[in-house]
PDB file of C-alpha atoms and ligand atoms in Angstrom:
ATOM      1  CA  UNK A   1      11.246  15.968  -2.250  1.00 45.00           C
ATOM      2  CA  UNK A   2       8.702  17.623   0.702  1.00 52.00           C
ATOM      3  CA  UNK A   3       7.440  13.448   0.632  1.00 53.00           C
ATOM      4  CA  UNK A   4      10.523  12.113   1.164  1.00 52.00           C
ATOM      5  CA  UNK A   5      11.483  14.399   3.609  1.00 49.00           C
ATOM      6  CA  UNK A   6       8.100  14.026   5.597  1.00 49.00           C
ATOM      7  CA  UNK A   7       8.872  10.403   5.402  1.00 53.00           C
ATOM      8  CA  UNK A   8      12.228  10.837   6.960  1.00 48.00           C
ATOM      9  CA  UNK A   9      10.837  12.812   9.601  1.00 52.00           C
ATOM     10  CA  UNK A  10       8.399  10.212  10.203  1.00 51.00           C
ATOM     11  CA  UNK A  11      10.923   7.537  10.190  1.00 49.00           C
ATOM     12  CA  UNK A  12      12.826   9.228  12.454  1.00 51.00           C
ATOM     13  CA  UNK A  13       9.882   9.742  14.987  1.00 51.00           C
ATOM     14  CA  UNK A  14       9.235   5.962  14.875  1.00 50.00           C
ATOM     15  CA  UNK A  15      13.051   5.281  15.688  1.00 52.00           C
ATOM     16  CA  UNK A  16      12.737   7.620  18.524  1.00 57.00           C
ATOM     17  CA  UNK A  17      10.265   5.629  19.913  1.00 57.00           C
ATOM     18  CA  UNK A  18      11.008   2.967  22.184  1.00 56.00           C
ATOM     19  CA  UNK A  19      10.516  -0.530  21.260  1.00 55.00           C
ATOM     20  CA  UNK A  20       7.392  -1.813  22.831  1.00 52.00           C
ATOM     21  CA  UNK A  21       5.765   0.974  21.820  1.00 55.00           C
ATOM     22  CA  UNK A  22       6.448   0.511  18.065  1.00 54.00           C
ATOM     23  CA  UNK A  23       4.436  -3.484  18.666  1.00 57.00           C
ATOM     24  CA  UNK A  24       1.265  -3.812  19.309  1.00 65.00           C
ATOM     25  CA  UNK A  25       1.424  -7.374  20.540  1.00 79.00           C
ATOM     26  CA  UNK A  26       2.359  -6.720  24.500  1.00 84.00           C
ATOM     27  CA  UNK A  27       0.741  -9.935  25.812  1.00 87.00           C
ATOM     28  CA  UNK A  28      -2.361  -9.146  27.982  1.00 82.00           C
ATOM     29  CA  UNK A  29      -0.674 -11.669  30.480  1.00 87.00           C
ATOM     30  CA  UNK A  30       2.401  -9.418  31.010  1.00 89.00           C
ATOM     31  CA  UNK A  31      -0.557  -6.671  31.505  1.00 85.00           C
ATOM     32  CA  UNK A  32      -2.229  -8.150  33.848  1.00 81.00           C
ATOM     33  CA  UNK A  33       0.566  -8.649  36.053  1.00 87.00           C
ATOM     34  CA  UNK A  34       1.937  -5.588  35.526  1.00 87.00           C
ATOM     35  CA  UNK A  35      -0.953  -3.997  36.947  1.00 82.00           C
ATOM     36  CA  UNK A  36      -1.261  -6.413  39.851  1.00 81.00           C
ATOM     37  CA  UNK A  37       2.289  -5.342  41.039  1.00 85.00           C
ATOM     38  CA  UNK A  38       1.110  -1.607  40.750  1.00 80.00           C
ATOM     39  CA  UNK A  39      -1.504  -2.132  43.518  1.00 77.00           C
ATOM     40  CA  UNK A  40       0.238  -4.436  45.983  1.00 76.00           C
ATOM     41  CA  UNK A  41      -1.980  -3.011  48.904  1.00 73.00           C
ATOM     42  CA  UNK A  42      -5.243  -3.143  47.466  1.00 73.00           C
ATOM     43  CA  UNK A  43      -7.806  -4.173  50.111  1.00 75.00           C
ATOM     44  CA  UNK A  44      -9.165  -7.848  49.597  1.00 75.00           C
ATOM     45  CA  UNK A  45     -12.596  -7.194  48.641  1.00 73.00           C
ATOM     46  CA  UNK A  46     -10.575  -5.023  46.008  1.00 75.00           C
ATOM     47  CA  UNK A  47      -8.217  -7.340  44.367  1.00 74.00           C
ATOM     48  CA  UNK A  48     -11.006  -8.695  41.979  1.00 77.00           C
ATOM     49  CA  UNK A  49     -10.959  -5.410  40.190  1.00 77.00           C
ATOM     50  CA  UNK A  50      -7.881  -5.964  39.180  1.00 80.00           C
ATOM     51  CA  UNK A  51      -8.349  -8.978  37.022  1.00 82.00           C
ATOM     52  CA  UNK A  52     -10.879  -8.480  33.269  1.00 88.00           C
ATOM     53  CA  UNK A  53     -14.307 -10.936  33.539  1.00 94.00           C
ATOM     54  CA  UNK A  54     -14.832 -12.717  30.940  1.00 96.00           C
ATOM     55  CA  UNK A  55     -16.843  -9.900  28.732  1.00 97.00           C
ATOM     56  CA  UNK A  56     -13.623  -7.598  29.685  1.00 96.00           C
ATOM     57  CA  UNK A  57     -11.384 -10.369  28.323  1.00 94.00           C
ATOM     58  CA  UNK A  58     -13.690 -11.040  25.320  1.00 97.00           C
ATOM     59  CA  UNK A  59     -13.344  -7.243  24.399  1.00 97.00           C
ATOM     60  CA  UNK A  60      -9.918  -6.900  24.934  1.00 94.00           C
ATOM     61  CA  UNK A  61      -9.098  -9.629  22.592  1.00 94.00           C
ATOM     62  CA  UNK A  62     -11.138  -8.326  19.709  1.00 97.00           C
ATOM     63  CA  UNK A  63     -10.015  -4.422  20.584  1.00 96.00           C
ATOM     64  CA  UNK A  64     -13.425  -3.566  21.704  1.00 97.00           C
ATOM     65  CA  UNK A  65     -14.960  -4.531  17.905  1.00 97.00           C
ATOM     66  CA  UNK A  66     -15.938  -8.768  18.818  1.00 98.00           C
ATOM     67  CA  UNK A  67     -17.581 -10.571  15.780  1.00 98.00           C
ATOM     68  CA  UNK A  68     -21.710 -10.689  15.915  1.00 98.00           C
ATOM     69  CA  UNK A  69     -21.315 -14.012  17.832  1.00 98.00           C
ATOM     70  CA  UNK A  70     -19.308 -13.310  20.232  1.00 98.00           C
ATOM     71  CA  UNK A  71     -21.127 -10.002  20.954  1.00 98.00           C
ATOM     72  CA  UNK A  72     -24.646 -11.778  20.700  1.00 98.00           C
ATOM     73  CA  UNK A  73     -23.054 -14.052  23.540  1.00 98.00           C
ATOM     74  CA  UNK A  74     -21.721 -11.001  25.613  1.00 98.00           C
ATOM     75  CA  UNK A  75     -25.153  -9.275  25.717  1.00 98.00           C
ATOM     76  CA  UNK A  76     -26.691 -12.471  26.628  1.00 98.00           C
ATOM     77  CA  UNK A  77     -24.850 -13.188  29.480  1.00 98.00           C
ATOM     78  CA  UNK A  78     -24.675  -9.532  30.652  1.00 98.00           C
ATOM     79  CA  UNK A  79     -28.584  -9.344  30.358  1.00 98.00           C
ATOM     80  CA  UNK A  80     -28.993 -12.176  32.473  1.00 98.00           C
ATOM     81  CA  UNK A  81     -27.322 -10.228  35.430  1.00 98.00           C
ATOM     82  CA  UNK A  82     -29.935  -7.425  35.473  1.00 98.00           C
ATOM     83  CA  UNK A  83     -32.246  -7.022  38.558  1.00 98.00           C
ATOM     84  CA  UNK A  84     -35.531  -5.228  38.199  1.00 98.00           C
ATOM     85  CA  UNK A  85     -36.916  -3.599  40.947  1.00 98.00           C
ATOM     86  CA  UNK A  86     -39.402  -5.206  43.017  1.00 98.00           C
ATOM     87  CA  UNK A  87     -41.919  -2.714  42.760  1.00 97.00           C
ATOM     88  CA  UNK A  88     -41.902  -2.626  39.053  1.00 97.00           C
ATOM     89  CA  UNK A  89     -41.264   1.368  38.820  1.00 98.00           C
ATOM     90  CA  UNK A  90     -37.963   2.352  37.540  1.00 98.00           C
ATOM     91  CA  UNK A  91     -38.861   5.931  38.136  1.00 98.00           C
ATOM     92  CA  UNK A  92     -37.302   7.269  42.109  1.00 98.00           C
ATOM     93  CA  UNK A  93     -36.124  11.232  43.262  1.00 98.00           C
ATOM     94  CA  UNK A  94     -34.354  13.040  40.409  1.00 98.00           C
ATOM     95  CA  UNK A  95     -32.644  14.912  43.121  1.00 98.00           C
ATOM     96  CA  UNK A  96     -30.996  12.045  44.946  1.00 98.00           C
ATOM     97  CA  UNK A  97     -30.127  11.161  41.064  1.00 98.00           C
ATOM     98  CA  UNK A  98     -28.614  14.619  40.868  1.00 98.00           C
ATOM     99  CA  UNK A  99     -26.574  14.260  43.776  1.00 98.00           C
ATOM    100  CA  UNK A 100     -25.587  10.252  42.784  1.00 98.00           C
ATOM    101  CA  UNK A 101     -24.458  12.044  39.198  1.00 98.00           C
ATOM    102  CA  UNK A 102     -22.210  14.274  40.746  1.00 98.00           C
ATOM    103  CA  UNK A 103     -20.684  11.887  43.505  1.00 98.00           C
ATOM    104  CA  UNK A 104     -17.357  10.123  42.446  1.00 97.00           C
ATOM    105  CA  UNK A 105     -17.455   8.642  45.754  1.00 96.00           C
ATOM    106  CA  UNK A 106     -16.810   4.420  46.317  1.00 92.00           C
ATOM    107  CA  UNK A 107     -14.128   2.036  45.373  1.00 87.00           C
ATOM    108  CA  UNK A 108     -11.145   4.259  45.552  1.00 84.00           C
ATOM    109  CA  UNK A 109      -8.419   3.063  47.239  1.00 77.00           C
ATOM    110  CA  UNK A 110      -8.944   6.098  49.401  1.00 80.00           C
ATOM    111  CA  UNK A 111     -12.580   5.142  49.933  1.00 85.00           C
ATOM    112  CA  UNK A 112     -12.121   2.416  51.914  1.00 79.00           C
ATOM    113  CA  UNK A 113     -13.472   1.703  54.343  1.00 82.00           C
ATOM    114  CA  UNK A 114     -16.693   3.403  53.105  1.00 87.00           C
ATOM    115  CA  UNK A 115     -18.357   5.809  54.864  1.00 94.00           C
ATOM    116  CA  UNK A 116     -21.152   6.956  52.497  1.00 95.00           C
ATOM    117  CA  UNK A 117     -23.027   5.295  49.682  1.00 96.00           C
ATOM    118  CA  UNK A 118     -21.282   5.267  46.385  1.00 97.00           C
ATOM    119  CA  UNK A 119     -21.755   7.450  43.886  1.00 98.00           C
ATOM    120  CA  UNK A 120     -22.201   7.075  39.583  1.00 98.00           C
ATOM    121  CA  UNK A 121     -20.149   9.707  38.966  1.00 98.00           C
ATOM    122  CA  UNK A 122     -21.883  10.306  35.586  1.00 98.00           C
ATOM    123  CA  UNK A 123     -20.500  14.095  34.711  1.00 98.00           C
ATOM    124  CA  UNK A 124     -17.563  12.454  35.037  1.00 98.00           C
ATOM    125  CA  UNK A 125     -18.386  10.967  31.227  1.00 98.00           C
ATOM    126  CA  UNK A 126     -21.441  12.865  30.149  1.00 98.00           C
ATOM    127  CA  UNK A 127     -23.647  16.111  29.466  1.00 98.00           C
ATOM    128  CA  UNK A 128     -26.466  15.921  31.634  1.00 98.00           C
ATOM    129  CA  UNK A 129     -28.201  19.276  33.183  1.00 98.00           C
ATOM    130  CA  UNK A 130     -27.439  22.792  31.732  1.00 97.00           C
ATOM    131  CA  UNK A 131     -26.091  24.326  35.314  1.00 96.00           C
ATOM    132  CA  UNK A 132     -23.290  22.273  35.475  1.00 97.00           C
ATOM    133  CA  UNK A 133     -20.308  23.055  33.410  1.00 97.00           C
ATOM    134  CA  UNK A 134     -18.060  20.687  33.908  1.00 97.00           C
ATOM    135  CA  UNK A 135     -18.453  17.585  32.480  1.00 98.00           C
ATOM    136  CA  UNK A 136     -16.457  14.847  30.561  1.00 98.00           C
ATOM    137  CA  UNK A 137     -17.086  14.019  26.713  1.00 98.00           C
ATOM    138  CA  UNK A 138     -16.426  10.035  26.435  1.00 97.00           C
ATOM    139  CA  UNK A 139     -19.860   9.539  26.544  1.00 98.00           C
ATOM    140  CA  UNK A 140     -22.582  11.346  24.669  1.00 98.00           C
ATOM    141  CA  UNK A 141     -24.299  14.206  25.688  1.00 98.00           C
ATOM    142  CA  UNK A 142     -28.134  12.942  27.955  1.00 98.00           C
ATOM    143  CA  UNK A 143     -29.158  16.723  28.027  1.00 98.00           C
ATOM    144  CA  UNK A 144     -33.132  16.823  27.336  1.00 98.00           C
ATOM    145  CA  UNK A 145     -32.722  12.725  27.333  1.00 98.00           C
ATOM    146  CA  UNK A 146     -36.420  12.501  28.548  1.00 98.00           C
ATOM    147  CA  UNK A 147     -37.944  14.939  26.838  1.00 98.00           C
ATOM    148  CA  UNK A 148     -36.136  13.759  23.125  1.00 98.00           C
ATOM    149  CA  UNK A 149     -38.312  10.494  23.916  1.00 98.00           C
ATOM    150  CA  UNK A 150     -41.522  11.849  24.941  1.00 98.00           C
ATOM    151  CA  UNK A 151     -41.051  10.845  28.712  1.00 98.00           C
ATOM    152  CA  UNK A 152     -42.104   7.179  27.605  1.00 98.00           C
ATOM    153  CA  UNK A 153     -42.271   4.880  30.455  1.00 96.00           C
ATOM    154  CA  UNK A 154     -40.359   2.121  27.777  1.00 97.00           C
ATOM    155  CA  UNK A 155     -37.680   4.454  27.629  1.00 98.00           C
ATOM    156  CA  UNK A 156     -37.020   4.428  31.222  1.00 98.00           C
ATOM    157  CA  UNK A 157     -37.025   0.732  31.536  1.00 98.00           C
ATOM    158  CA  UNK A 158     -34.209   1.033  28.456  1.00 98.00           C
ATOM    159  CA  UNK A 159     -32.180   3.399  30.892  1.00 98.00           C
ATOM    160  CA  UNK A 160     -32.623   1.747  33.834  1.00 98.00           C
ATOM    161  CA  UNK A 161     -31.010  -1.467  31.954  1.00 98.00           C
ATOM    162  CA  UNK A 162     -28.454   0.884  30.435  1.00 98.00           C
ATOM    163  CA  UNK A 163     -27.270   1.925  33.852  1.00 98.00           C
ATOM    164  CA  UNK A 164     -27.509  -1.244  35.276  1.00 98.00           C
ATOM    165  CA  UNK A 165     -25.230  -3.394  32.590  1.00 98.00           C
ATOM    166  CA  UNK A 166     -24.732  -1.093  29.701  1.00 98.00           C
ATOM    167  CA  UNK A 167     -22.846  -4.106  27.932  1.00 98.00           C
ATOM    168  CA  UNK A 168     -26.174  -5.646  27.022  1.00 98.00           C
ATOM    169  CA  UNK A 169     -27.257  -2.728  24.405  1.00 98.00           C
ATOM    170  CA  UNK A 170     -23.605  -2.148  23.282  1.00 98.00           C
ATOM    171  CA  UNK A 171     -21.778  -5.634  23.798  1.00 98.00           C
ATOM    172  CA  UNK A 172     -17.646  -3.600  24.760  1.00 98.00           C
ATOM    173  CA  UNK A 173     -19.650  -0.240  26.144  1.00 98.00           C
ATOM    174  CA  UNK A 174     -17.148   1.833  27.502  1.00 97.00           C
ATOM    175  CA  UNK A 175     -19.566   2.516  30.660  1.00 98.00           C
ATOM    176  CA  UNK A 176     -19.217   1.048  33.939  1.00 97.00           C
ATOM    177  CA  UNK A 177     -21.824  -1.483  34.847  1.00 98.00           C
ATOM    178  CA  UNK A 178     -23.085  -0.019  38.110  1.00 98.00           C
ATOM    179  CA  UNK A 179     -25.741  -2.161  38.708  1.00 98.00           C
ATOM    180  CA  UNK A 180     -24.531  -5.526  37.905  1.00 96.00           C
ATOM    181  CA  UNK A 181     -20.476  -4.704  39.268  1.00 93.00           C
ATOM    182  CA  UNK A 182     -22.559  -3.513  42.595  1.00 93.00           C
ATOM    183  CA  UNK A 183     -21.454  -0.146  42.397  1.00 96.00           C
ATOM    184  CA  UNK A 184     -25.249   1.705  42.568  1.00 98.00           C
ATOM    185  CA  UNK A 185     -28.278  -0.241  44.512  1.00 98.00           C
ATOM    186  CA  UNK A 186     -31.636  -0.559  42.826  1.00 98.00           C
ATOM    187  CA  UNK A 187     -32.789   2.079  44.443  1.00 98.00           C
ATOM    188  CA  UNK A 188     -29.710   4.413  43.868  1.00 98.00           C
ATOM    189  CA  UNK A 189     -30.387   3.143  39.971  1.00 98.00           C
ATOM    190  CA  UNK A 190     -34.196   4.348  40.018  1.00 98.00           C
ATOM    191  CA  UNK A 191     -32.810   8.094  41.438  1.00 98.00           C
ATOM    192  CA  UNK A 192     -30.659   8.355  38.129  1.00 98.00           C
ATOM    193  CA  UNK A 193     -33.400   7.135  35.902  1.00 98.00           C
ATOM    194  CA  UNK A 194     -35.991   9.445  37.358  1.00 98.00           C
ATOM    195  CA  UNK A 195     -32.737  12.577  36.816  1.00 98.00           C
ATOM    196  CA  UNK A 196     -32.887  11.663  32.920  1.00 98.00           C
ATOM    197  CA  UNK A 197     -36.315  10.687  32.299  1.00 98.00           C
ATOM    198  CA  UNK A 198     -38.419  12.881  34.810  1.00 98.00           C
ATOM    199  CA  UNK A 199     -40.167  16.594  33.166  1.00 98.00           C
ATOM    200  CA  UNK A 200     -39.353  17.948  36.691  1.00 98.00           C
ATOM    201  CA  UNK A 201     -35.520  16.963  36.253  1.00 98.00           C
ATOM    202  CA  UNK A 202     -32.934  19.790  35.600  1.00 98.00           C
ATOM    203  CA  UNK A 203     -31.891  17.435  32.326  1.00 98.00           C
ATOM    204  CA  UNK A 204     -34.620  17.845  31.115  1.00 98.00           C
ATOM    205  CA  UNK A 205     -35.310  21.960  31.318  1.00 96.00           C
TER     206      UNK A 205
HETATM  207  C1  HEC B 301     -16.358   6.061  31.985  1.00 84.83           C
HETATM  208  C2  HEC B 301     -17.293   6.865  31.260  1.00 84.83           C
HETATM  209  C3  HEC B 301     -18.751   6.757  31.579  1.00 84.83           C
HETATM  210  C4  HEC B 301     -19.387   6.918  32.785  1.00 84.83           C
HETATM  211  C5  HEC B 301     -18.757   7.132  34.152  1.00 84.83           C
HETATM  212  C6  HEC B 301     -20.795   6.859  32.506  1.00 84.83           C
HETATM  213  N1  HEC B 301     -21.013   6.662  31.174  1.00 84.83           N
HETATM  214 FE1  HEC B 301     -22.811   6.570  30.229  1.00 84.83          FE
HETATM  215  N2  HEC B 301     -21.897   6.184  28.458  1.00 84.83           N
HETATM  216  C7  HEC B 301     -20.542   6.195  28.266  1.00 84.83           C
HETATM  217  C8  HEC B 301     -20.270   5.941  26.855  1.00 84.83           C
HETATM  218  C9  HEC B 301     -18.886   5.869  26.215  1.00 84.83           C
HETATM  219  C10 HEC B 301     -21.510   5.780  26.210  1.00 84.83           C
HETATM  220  C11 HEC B 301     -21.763   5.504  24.711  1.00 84.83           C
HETATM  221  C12 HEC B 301     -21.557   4.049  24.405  1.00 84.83           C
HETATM  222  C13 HEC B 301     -22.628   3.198  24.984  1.00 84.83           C
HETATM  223  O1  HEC B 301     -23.820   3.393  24.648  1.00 84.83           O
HETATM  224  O2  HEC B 301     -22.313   2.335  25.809  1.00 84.83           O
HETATM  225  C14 HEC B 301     -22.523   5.934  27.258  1.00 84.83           C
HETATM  226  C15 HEC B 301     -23.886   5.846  27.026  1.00 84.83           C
HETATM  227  C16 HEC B 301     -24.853   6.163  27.964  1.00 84.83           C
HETATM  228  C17 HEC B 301     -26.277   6.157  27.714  1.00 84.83           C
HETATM  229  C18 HEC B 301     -26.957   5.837  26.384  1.00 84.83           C
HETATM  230  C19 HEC B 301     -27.037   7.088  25.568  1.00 84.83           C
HETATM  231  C20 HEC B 301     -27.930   6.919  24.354  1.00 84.83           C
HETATM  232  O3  HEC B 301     -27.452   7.206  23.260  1.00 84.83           O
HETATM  233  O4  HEC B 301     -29.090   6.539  24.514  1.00 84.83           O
HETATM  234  C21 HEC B 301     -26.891   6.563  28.873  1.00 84.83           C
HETATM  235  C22 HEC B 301     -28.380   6.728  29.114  1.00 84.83           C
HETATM  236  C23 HEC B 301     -25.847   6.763  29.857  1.00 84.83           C
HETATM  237  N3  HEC B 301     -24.627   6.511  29.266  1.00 84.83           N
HETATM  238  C24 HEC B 301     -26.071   7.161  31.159  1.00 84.83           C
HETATM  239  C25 HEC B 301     -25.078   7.247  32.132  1.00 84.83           C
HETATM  240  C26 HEC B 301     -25.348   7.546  33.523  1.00 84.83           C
HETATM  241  C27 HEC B 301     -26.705   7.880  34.077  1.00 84.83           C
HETATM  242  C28 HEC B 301     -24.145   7.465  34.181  1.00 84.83           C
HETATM  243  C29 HEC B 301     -23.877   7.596  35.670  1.00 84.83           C
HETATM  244  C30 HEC B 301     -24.583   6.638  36.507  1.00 84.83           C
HETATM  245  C31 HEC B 301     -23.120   7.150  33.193  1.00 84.83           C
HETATM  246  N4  HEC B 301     -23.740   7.022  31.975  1.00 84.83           N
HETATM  247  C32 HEC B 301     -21.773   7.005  33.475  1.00 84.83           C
HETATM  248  C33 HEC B 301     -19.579   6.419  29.207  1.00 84.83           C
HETATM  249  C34 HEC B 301     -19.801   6.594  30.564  1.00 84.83           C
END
């Protein structure tokens, strides 16, 4: 009786519901467009944005999950976007890093047109120092993210690549890529590397 009244009630909420939302085969094109319309005065450098890549497009059709193939060929044409810095040290000031971490400045519609570097808004996502309280979950927590590898100097070549295309270690990451999509600068990069990896850096106290 209490299952085929639960049933009921759950029949009921799926009548309730409207009809798209009981499908799950809304076709990305009418998606697409759909957003397009929503942003009729995006500026033109903007309007790019609005469309998925091809990686975006390759997730999307295999919710996020592709097979090994198709991920293989994701990371290897996601890798091949990475710059390195010309210096060869991944390592900058953990303090500019702080300040990039915090800064959800750039590429709001409200942002343009710029008048400050962007920022990586990475508390926007993730843990990283113990002062600051507020913080998003989607990503994992980076508190102590140096010191948990020993400060290894391969370790901040891994994050450096991370930050710049995180799509190569993780083929549908979640994370922006801020290097490769041009939202950080090499340099900008190095700053956050040096704010998880550094001994001195608050992330890692
Ligand atoms: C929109 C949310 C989002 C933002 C913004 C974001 N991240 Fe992430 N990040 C994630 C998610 C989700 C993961 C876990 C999946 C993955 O590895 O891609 C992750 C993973 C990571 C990892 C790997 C963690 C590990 O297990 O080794 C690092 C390092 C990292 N992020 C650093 C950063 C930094 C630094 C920034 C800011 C420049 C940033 N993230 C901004 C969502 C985000």
């Amino acid at each position: 009786m209490r299952s085929t009244l639960v049933s009921l009630a759950a029949f009921a909420l799926l009548a309730a519901l409207p009809a798209w939302a009981q499908t799950s085969t809304i076709s990305p094109d009418r998606i697409d467009a759909v957003i397009k319309s929503a942003f009729p005065n995006a500026p033109e450098d903007f309007k790019s944005r609005l469309l998925p890549d091809a990686t975006m497009k390759d997730c999307t059709a295999h919710a996020n999950n592709p097979p090994p193939a198709i991920a293989e060929a994701i990371q290897k044409s996601e890798a091949a976007t990475i710059q390195y810095p010309p210096d060869g040290k991944f390592l900058g000031d953990w303090r500019k890093g702080e300040a990039l971490a915090q800064s959800g400045y750039g590429l709001r519609f409200s942002d343009y047109p710029p008048t400050r570097a962007n920022g990586g808004n990475c508390y926007a996502c993730h843990q990283l120092t113990r002062q600051e309280l507020s913080y998003g979950t989607v990503g994992p927590s980076l508190l102590e993210y140096g010191k948990l590898r020993d400060f290894k100097a391969e370790d901040a070549k891994t994050v450096y690549e991370k930050i710049y295309d995180p799509h190569v270690a993780l083929a549908c990451s979640l994370m922006p890529r801020f290097g490769s999509n041009k939202v950080l600068t090499i340099d900008q990069i190095k700053d956050i590397v040096a704010l998880l990896m550094s001994p001195d850096s608050p992330v890692n106290k």
